[in-house]
Structures are given as structure tokens and as C-alpha cells.
Coordinates of C-alpha atoms in Angstrom, one line a residue:
M5 CA 0.0 0.0 0.0
E6 CA 1.5 3.3 -1.1
R7 CA 1.9 5.9 1.7
M8 CA 2.7 9.6 1.7
Q9 CA 5.9 8.8 3.5
D10 CA 7.0 6.9 0.4
F11 CA 7.6 10.2 -1.4
C12 CA 10.5 11.1 1.0
G13 CA 13.4 12.5 -1.1
K14 CA 11.3 13.3 -4.1
R15 CA 11.6 16.8 -5.6
L16 CA 8.4 18.8 -5.9
L17 CA 8.1 22.1 -7.8
I18 CA 5.3 24.4 -6.6
L19 CA 4.1 27.1 -9.1
G20 CA 3.7 30.2 -6.9
A21 CA 5.3 31.5 -3.7
S22 CA 2.7 33.7 -2.1
P23 CA 1.8 33.4 1.6
S24 CA -0.9 30.9 0.6
E25 CA 1.7 28.4 -0.7
V26 CA 3.4 28.3 2.7
S27 CA 1.1 25.5 4.0
L28 CA 1.6 23.5 0.8
V29 CA 5.4 23.8 1.3
E30 CA 5.2 22.8 4.9
R31 CA 2.9 19.9 4.2
A32 CA 5.3 18.5 1.6
K33 CA 8.3 18.9 3.8
K34 CA 6.5 17.0 6.6
Y35 CA 6.9 13.9 4.3
G36 CA 10.6 14.6 3.6
I37 CA 9.9 15.9 0.1
Y38 CA 12.4 18.4 -1.3
T39 CA 10.4 21.6 -2.1
I40 CA 11.1 24.2 -4.8
V41 CA 8.9 27.3 -5.3
T42 CA 9.0 29.6 -8.2
D43 CA 7.8 33.2 -8.6
N44 CA 9.2 36.2 -10.3
N45 CA 9.1 38.4 -7.2
P46 CA 12.5 38.4 -5.5
D47 CA 11.1 40.0 -2.3
H48 CA 10.8 37.1 0.1
N49 CA 8.6 39.2 2.4
I50 CA 6.0 39.3 -0.4
A51 CA 6.8 35.9 -2.0
R52 CA 6.8 34.5 1.5
A53 CA 6.8 30.8 0.6
K54 CA 10.4 31.3 -0.5
Q55 CA 11.3 31.6 3.1
Y56 CA 10.1 28.1 3.8
A57 CA 10.9 26.1 0.7
D58 CA 14.2 24.2 0.4
E59 CA 14.9 26.0 -2.8
A60 CA 13.4 29.2 -4.5
W61 CA 13.6 30.3 -8.1
D62 CA 13.0 33.9 -9.1
V63 CA 11.2 32.8 -12.3
S64 CA 7.6 33.5 -13.3
W65 CA 5.4 30.4 -13.0
S66 CA 4.2 31.3 -16.6
D67 CA 7.7 31.3 -18.1
L68 CA 7.4 27.7 -19.4
D69 CA 10.6 27.7 -21.5
V70 CA 12.8 28.6 -18.6
L71 CA 10.9 26.3 -16.1
E72 CA 11.1 23.3 -18.5
E73 CA 14.9 23.7 -18.7
L74 CA 15.3 24.2 -14.9
C75 CA 13.1 21.2 -14.1
R76 CA 15.3 19.0 -16.3
Q77 CA 18.5 20.3 -14.8
H78 CA 17.2 19.9 -11.2
H79 CA 15.6 16.5 -11.8
V80 CA 12.1 17.6 -10.6
D81 CA 9.9 14.6 -10.0
G82 CA 6.5 16.4 -9.9
I83 CA 4.9 19.8 -10.1
T84 CA 1.7 21.2 -8.5
A85 CA -0.1 24.5 -8.2
G86 CA -3.1 25.9 -6.4
Y87 CA -5.2 29.0 -5.7
S88 CA -5.3 30.3 -9.3
E89 CA -6.7 29.0 -12.6
F90 CA -3.9 30.7 -14.5
R91 CA -1.3 28.8 -12.5
V92 CA -3.2 25.6 -13.1
E93 CA -3.2 26.3 -16.8
N94 CA 0.6 26.7 -16.8
L95 CA 0.8 23.6 -14.6
I96 CA -1.0 21.5 -17.2
K97 CA 1.2 22.8 -20.1
L98 CA 4.5 22.4 -18.2
C99 CA 3.6 18.8 -17.1
K100 CA 2.8 17.9 -20.7
R101 CA 6.2 19.2 -21.9
L102 CA 8.0 17.2 -19.2
G103 CA 5.8 14.1 -19.3
L104 CA 4.9 14.5 -15.7
P105 CA 1.5 13.7 -14.2
C106 CA -1.2 16.4 -13.8
Y107 CA -4.5 16.0 -12.0
A108 CA -6.4 18.2 -14.5
T109 CA -6.7 18.6 -18.3
L110 CA -7.2 21.8 -20.2
E111 CA -10.7 20.7 -21.2
Q112 CA -11.7 20.2 -17.5
L113 CA -10.1 23.5 -16.5
E114 CA -12.0 25.4 -19.2
I115 CA -15.3 24.0 -17.9
T116 CA -14.5 25.0 -14.3
R117 CA -13.1 28.4 -15.0
D118 CA -15.4 29.6 -17.8
K119 CA -18.7 30.5 -16.1
A120 CA -20.7 30.1 -19.3
K121 CA -19.3 26.7 -20.0
F122 CA -19.8 25.7 -16.4
K123 CA -23.5 26.6 -16.5
Q124 CA -23.9 24.6 -19.7
E125 CA -22.3 21.6 -18.0
C126 CA -24.7 22.1 -15.1
R127 CA -27.7 22.0 -17.4
I128 CA -26.5 18.8 -19.0
N129 CA -26.3 17.1 -15.7
G130 CA -29.4 18.5 -14.0
V131 CA -27.7 20.9 -11.6
P132 CA -29.8 24.1 -11.2
V133 CA -28.2 27.4 -12.1
V134 CA -28.7 31.1 -11.5
H135 CA -30.9 32.8 -14.1
G136 CA -28.9 34.7 -16.6
Y137 CA -29.3 37.2 -19.5
D138 CA -27.8 37.0 -23.0
S139 CA -27.2 40.7 -23.3
V140 CA -27.5 44.0 -21.5
D141 CA -30.7 44.8 -23.4
A142 CA -32.3 41.5 -22.2
V143 CA -32.1 42.4 -18.5
E144 CA -35.6 42.8 -17.1
H145 CA -35.0 42.9 -13.3
F146 CA -32.5 44.4 -11.0
P147 CA -30.2 44.0 -9.2
V148 CA -28.0 41.9 -11.4
I149 CA -24.4 40.8 -11.0
V150 CA -22.0 41.3 -13.9
K151 CA -18.7 39.4 -14.2
P152 CA -16.1 38.1 -16.6
V153 CA -16.7 34.5 -17.6
D154 CA -13.0 33.6 -17.0
R155 CA -11.9 35.4 -13.8
G156 CA -12.1 34.1 -10.2
G157 CA -11.6 35.7 -6.8
S158 CA -14.2 38.4 -7.3
I159 CA -12.0 40.1 -10.0
G160 CA -14.1 42.2 -12.4
I161 CA -17.4 41.7 -10.6
S162 CA -19.9 44.4 -10.0
V163 CA -23.5 44.6 -8.9
A164 CA -25.9 46.9 -10.9
E165 CA -29.2 48.3 -9.6
N166 CA -30.2 50.2 -12.8
K167 CA -29.3 50.4 -16.5
E168 CA -26.7 53.1 -16.0
E169 CA -24.8 51.0 -13.5
L170 CA -25.3 48.0 -15.8
Y171 CA -23.5 49.6 -18.7
K172 CA -20.6 50.6 -16.4
A173 CA -20.4 47.1 -14.9
Y174 CA -20.4 45.5 -18.3
E175 CA -17.6 47.7 -19.6
Y176 CA -15.6 47.0 -16.4
A177 CA -16.1 43.2 -16.6
M178 CA -15.2 43.2 -20.3
E179 CA -12.0 45.1 -19.5
M180 CA -11.0 42.5 -16.9
S181 CA -11.9 39.5 -19.0
V182 CA -9.1 37.7 -20.7
C183 CA -11.3 36.2 -23.4
K184 CA -13.5 39.3 -23.6
Q185 CA -16.7 37.6 -22.6
V186 CA -19.1 38.7 -19.9
I187 CA -21.9 37.0 -18.0
I188 CA -25.0 38.7 -16.5
E189 CA -27.1 37.0 -13.8
D190 CA -29.8 37.9 -11.3
F191 CA -28.1 39.0 -8.0
I192 CA -29.6 36.8 -5.4
Y193 CA -29.6 38.9 -2.2
K194 CA -32.5 37.2 -0.3
G195 CA -30.9 33.8 -0.3
T196 CA -27.7 32.6 1.5
K197 CA -24.4 32.1 -0.4
F198 CA -23.5 28.4 -0.2
D199 CA -20.4 26.5 -1.1
V200 CA -19.8 22.8 -1.2
Y201 CA -16.5 20.8 -1.4
Y202 CA -15.6 17.4 -2.9
A203 CA -12.5 15.2 -3.1
I204 CA -12.0 12.8 -6.0
L205 CA -9.6 9.9 -5.4
D206 CA -8.9 7.5 -8.2
G207 CA -12.4 8.0 -9.6
K208 CA -14.3 7.9 -6.4
V209 CA -16.2 11.0 -5.4
F210 CA -16.4 12.1 -1.7
L211 CA -18.5 15.0 -0.3
L212 CA -16.2 16.7 2.3
S213 CA -18.2 19.7 3.7
S214 CA -20.2 22.7 2.9
N215 CA -20.5 26.3 4.2
D216 CA -22.8 29.3 4.4
V217 CA -21.4 32.8 3.7
L218 CA -21.8 36.0 5.6
N219 CA -21.3 39.1 3.4
A220 CA -20.1 42.4 4.7
E221 CA -23.0 44.2 6.4
N222 CA -21.9 47.7 5.3
N223 CA -21.5 46.7 1.8
G224 CA -25.0 47.0 0.2
F225 CA -25.0 46.2 -3.5
E226 CA -21.7 48.0 -4.2
R227 CA -19.5 44.9 -4.2
V228 CA -19.3 41.3 -3.0
V229 CA -17.2 40.9 0.2
Q230 CA -17.3 37.5 1.9
S231 CA -16.5 38.3 5.5
S232 CA -17.1 34.9 7.0
W233 CA -17.7 31.2 6.1
L234 CA -19.5 28.9 8.5
F235 CA -19.0 25.1 8.3
P236 CA -21.0 23.0 7.8
S237 CA -23.9 24.8 6.1
K238 CA -27.0 24.7 8.1
H239 CA -28.6 23.5 4.8
H240 CA -26.1 20.6 4.4
E241 CA -28.7 17.8 4.7
A242 CA -31.0 19.5 2.3
F243 CA -28.2 19.7 -0.2
V244 CA -27.4 16.0 0.2
Q245 CA -31.0 15.2 -0.6
K246 CA -31.7 17.7 -3.4
A247 CA -28.5 18.4 -5.3
D248 CA -25.6 16.0 -4.3
P249 CA -26.6 13.3 -6.8
Q250 CA -26.5 15.8 -9.7
M251 CA -23.2 17.2 -8.6
R252 CA -21.6 13.7 -8.5
K253 CA -23.0 13.0 -11.9
M254 CA -21.5 16.2 -13.2
I255 CA -18.0 15.5 -11.7
R256 CA -18.0 12.1 -13.4
H257 CA -19.3 13.6 -16.7
M258 CA -16.3 15.9 -16.7
G259 CA -14.0 12.9 -16.5
I260 CA -12.4 14.0 -13.3
E261 CA -10.4 11.1 -11.7
N262 CA -8.4 12.9 -9.0
G263 CA -8.4 16.3 -7.3
Y264 CA -10.4 18.7 -5.2
I265 CA -13.3 20.7 -6.5
F266 CA -15.7 23.2 -5.0
F267 CA -19.0 24.7 -6.2
S268 CA -20.6 28.1 -5.3
G269 CA -24.3 28.9 -5.4
F270 CA -27.3 30.1 -3.3
V271 CA -29.9 28.5 -1.2
D272 CA -33.3 30.1 -0.4
E273 CA -35.7 29.8 2.4
S274 CA -37.3 26.7 0.8
E275 CA -33.9 25.1 0.7
D276 CA -33.8 25.1 -3.1
F277 CA -30.3 25.5 -4.6
V278 CA -28.9 27.2 -7.6
F279 CA -25.2 27.3 -8.7
F280 CA -23.1 29.8 -10.7
E281 CA -19.4 28.8 -10.5
T282 CA -16.8 26.2 -9.5
G283 CA -13.1 25.9 -8.8
F284 CA -11.0 22.8 -9.7
R285 CA -8.0 23.7 -7.6
L286 CA -6.9 24.3 -4.1
G287 CA -9.3 26.9 -2.5
G288 CA -8.4 30.1 -0.6
G289 CA -10.4 28.8 2.3
H290 CA -7.5 26.5 3.4
L291 CA -9.9 23.9 4.7
Y292 CA -7.2 21.3 5.3
E293 CA -6.7 21.8 9.0
F294 CA -10.5 21.7 9.7
L295 CA -10.9 18.5 7.6
E296 CA -7.9 16.9 9.1
R297 CA -9.1 17.6 12.6
K298 CA -12.4 15.8 11.7
G299 CA -10.2 12.9 10.7
I300 CA -11.4 12.9 7.0
I301 CA -8.5 14.1 4.9
N302 CA -5.9 16.8 4.4
N303 CA -6.7 17.9 0.9
L304 CA -3.1 19.2 0.3
D305 CA -2.1 15.5 0.1
I306 CA -4.2 14.9 -3.0
F307 CA -2.2 17.4 -5.0
I308 CA 1.2 16.3 -3.6
A309 CA 0.5 12.6 -4.1
H310 CA -0.8 13.0 -7.6
A311 CA 2.1 15.2 -8.7
L312 CA 4.6 12.7 -7.5
S313 CA 2.9 9.4 -8.5
G314 CA 0.1 10.1 -11.0
R315 CA -2.5 8.8 -8.6
A316 CA -4.0 9.5 -5.2
R317 CA -3.6 6.0 -3.8
A318 CA -1.4 7.2 -1.0
V319 CA -4.1 9.5 0.3
Q320 CA -6.4 7.9 3.0
L321 CA -9.9 9.2 3.4
E322 CA -11.5 8.3 6.7
A323 CA -14.9 8.5 8.3
D324 CA -15.8 11.8 10.0
R325 CA -14.9 11.3 13.7
L326 CA -16.2 14.7 14.8
P327 CA -19.5 15.2 13.0
E328 CA -20.6 18.0 15.4
L329 CA -17.4 20.0 14.8
K330 CA -18.2 23.5 13.6
C331 CA -15.8 25.9 11.9
V332 CA -16.0 29.7 11.4
T333 CA -13.6 31.4 9.0
I334 CA -13.1 35.1 9.3
N335 CA -11.7 37.1 6.4
I336 CA -10.1 40.4 7.1
Y337 CA -10.2 42.9 4.2
A338 CA -8.7 46.4 4.0
K339 CA -10.1 49.9 3.6
E340 CA -8.3 52.2 1.2
G341 CA -4.9 53.3 2.4
I342 CA -1.3 52.2 2.8
L343 CA -0.7 49.4 5.3
D344 CA 1.6 50.6 8.1
S345 CA 1.0 47.9 10.8
I346 CA -0.5 44.4 11.0
V347 CA -0.4 42.9 14.5
G348 CA -2.3 40.2 16.4
F349 CA -2.3 37.2 14.1
D350 CA 0.4 35.4 16.1
E351 CA -1.7 35.8 19.3
V352 CA -4.8 34.6 17.5
K353 CA -3.0 31.4 16.6
K354 CA -2.7 30.7 20.3
L355 CA -6.5 30.7 21.0
D356 CA -7.9 27.4 22.0
S357 CA -10.2 26.9 19.0
C358 CA -8.0 28.6 16.4
E359 CA -6.8 26.0 13.8
F360 CA -5.4 28.3 11.1
A361 CA -4.3 31.9 10.6
L362 CA -2.7 33.5 7.6
V363 CA -1.5 37.1 6.8
N364 CA -1.8 37.7 3.1
A365 CA -0.8 41.4 3.0
H366 CA 2.4 43.2 3.8
V367 CA 3.4 46.5 5.4
G368 CA 3.7 49.2 2.8
Q369 CA 1.1 47.7 0.6
K370 CA -1.3 50.1 -1.1
C371 CA -4.9 49.1 -0.7
D372 CA -7.6 50.5 -3.0
E373 CA -11.2 50.4 -2.0
T374 CA -12.6 50.0 -5.5
K375 CA -15.2 47.9 -7.2
A376 CA -12.5 45.5 -8.4
I377 CA -11.7 43.6 -5.2
L378 CA -10.7 44.6 -1.8
S379 CA -7.2 43.8 -0.6
K380 CA -7.2 40.8 1.8
I381 CA -5.2 41.4 4.9
G382 CA -5.5 37.9 6.3
M383 CA -7.8 35.2 7.6
F384 CA -8.2 32.8 10.5
Y385 CA -10.6 30.1 11.5
C386 CA -11.8 28.6 14.7
C387 CA -13.2 25.1 15.3
D388 CA -15.2 23.7 18.2
E389 CA -18.3 21.5 18.8
V390 CA -19.8 24.3 20.9
P391 CA -20.7 27.4 18.8
D392 CA -20.6 29.8 21.8
R393 CA -16.9 29.0 22.4
I394 CA -16.2 29.8 18.7
R395 CA -18.0 33.1 19.1
K396 CA -16.0 34.1 22.2
D397 CA -12.7 33.3 20.4
V398 CA -13.7 35.3 17.3
D399 CA -14.5 38.2 19.6
T400 CA -11.1 37.8 21.2
A401 CA -9.4 37.6 17.8
Y402 CA -11.1 40.8 16.7
S403 CA -9.8 42.5 19.8
L404 CA -6.3 41.3 19.1
I405 CA -5.9 42.0 15.4
K406 CA -5.0 45.6 14.8
V407 CA -4.4 46.9 11.2
T408 CA -3.6 50.6 10.7
D409 CA -2.6 52.9 7.9
N410 CA 0.2 55.4 7.8
R411 CA -2.0 57.9 9.6
G412 CA -2.8 55.5 12.4
Q413 CA -6.3 54.9 11.2
D414 CA -8.1 51.5 11.4
M415 CA -8.0 49.8 8.0
I416 CA -10.3 46.8 8.7
Y417 CA -13.2 47.0 6.3
D418 CA -15.7 44.8 8.1
R419 CA -16.3 42.8 11.2
I420 CA -19.2 40.4 11.4
N421 CA -21.9 40.4 14.1
T422 CA -20.5 37.5 16.1
S423 CA -23.8 36.9 17.9
L424 CA -24.9 35.1 14.7
I425 CA -22.4 32.3 15.3
E426 CA -24.0 31.2 18.5
H427 CA -27.4 30.3 17.0
W428 CA -26.4 29.7 13.3
W429 CA -27.0 25.9 13.5
D430 CA -30.0 26.0 15.8

């Protein structure tokens, strides 16, 4: 039986060296894997994963000619990437050049990053989707959400409440789209944003978890800011009954054999679901600590194992040993200004229920409060079987984290109403 420890001594290249990649580096090193990260930013305070990897290259993860030669020179055994569809695209191309395994194909990536193609795939497999419009002139009801078909992470997204705003939103989305295609959909503000997560191991599909989303209270329709994710969704059982079979059918229809995939949608008061996008990659929610504590899986292992062996046989998926465990993720976004001080995250890590904390931003970073996307300062999440204990630790975390600009002003964009946590799953 193949084990993760069997990869000891293998050489793994990771495309990207942002703070998000630090956990991927540390996980691989836990198994004795020699880690290399690549990114064209030579500043290791920004490309922070370079501080943790065994080796760092100051080469863009999109410079395939240079990377191909370096991989051959350094006898790289496998390559992986996460957190960006553009990195995954380059991963697929580089692996093909080198004859190395890759968990995704370009065809699968196109379905999962192109929102129009994804909706078509949903319709084929009976997955309900958000109602959309073919053109600006076809819009009959407001508000609507306008976004590029090929960008993730809220890039290029705007909410329009009237025709004038719709035209501006359309131009902005078109500007941010790589393939110059835009999608317009009803903006569902009376339902709850809902995400669901699956692992696929050697052709077998496993439902891992789900979450509900709390958007910034002071945000209105101006932009989409996800301030918190609560796991599992209080609608999880309804999803299992109403939409899980169709999701599994769609995953199989796409021919996915290995990997990790998540879907985003909405659920209304009648617990009916509609979906609008997906990601076939590691997600920015960094769920691995939560899932590992439940005894299920560490989803980083899927990407590491497949990169080094071409299969996920070494990854063991177990039964949920803590079904009552809850998790609340808090995202900290910035107001407009220049970051001068970020403190408190190290203290947050010491809280009893805190399983994960990450600082994404850096001192001196200029943050623009525009419709594009707010700068993310950092995140943390707390896990416990008792929601009130989570609420208390989130309150403590909010009191510990201080983020100020060069004028000494508070730069935190939004803080959730933590009283919601205590009764969310009632």
C-alpha cells in the first residue's frame, strides 16, 4: 500500500510563492519531500513561501521555456499549483512538456473556470443554475451581477441596480476578462451564499463539507465581500437530498479522476439550490486543518501525491470522527490606504479553538477600496463543537488584530456580528 511517506526524497516544484503556498510547502516537507517554489518576485517578504521552501527560483510560473529547462536540470519529480486558474493552466502545459502527471486537463479546466461553459455543464447534468441574461438589453429585473466569464476571486465583478450602472459594470467586466466575454445574472440577495466541497480519489467522489457565507453588512450592493464562512452549512442535509446526486453526476461527466473541487451557489428559504461557478483547484479557504481535525483528509495531500505518482492511492480518506465540529472562517479585508502595521495574528493562533491563521498582506502595501476587489489582509478560522466557544474566540481575535494605515487609522473593512455564530446551526 502506497503511503505519503514513500515520497520522501522526491523533488516537488510548486508554481507560486505567495503566503498561501506556505502551507503547501510545509505539508510536503513533513513527508521529507524536497520543495522548490517559483515566482518572479524576488522579495521574500511578499513571495513568502520562498522563506520556507528548500529552494526558490525567481522565475515567473508562466515562463514555461525557462521552467522546463530548470526542471530537467534539477531533476524535478513532480509539479503542482493551487489558488489560481492561471497557475493551473501553466501547470497543465508544463507537465505535458515534461511528461509529468497532472490532475487536470485543459478541457476540464475550461469548464471549471469559464462560467458560461460551467452553466452549460450544469444544465446537461441537471444541476440548477442562477438565471442569466444573454445581453445588456435583455435584462428585465434588478439588481444583477456582472462578471467576466474567465476570472475568479471576485475580479471584475460588479452589482448593478439600474441600466446606467449595468452599462458601467459591463464595460468593467469586459476590461477584466481575458477572453472578452461577460456573463450577467440575477443578483440573489435574499438567499444565502452556499459552497460545497468534494475530493475525487482515483475515480471515487467524496463529499467533504459545505458552508454558508456572511457578506459584509456595510456593503450594500456595491461589491461582493465575503466576511465569513460557516462550516458546515445549516442546509447541508437538504443539499445531500436535493443536489448532491446531480453534482456527483457532473463531476463524473467531466471525467475527473483525481483532485479537489468546490461549487458556489445560493440556497433560499425553501432550501432550493442554484449554482453559478466552480473551482477545480486548491481553494483560498484553506480547509485542510479543519478537515484533518475531523479525521477525514488533508486535501493538500491529494495534490502532492498525484504530482509525484500520477494517482492518489497514498491518500487515505476516513470517516468523520467529529460530525458535530463547527468551523467559522473570518476574512479580514482592507479599507483604502497604505498598510503601516499588521499585528495580532500570532496571538490569534494561540487561541484554544484557532486551527489556522494567515497574513496575506504586507506592510507598505497600497490598498484600493474600489469595485474591483478589496485587498485581503488575512484570515483565520476557529473550530469547536460548541458554537458559543467559537463566538468568544472570534470576539477575542477581533480585539487582538490591529491593522492601521500610515496615519494610524483602522484599516479593517468589516467585522461580522459574532452573535450570529452562537445560533447559526439551531
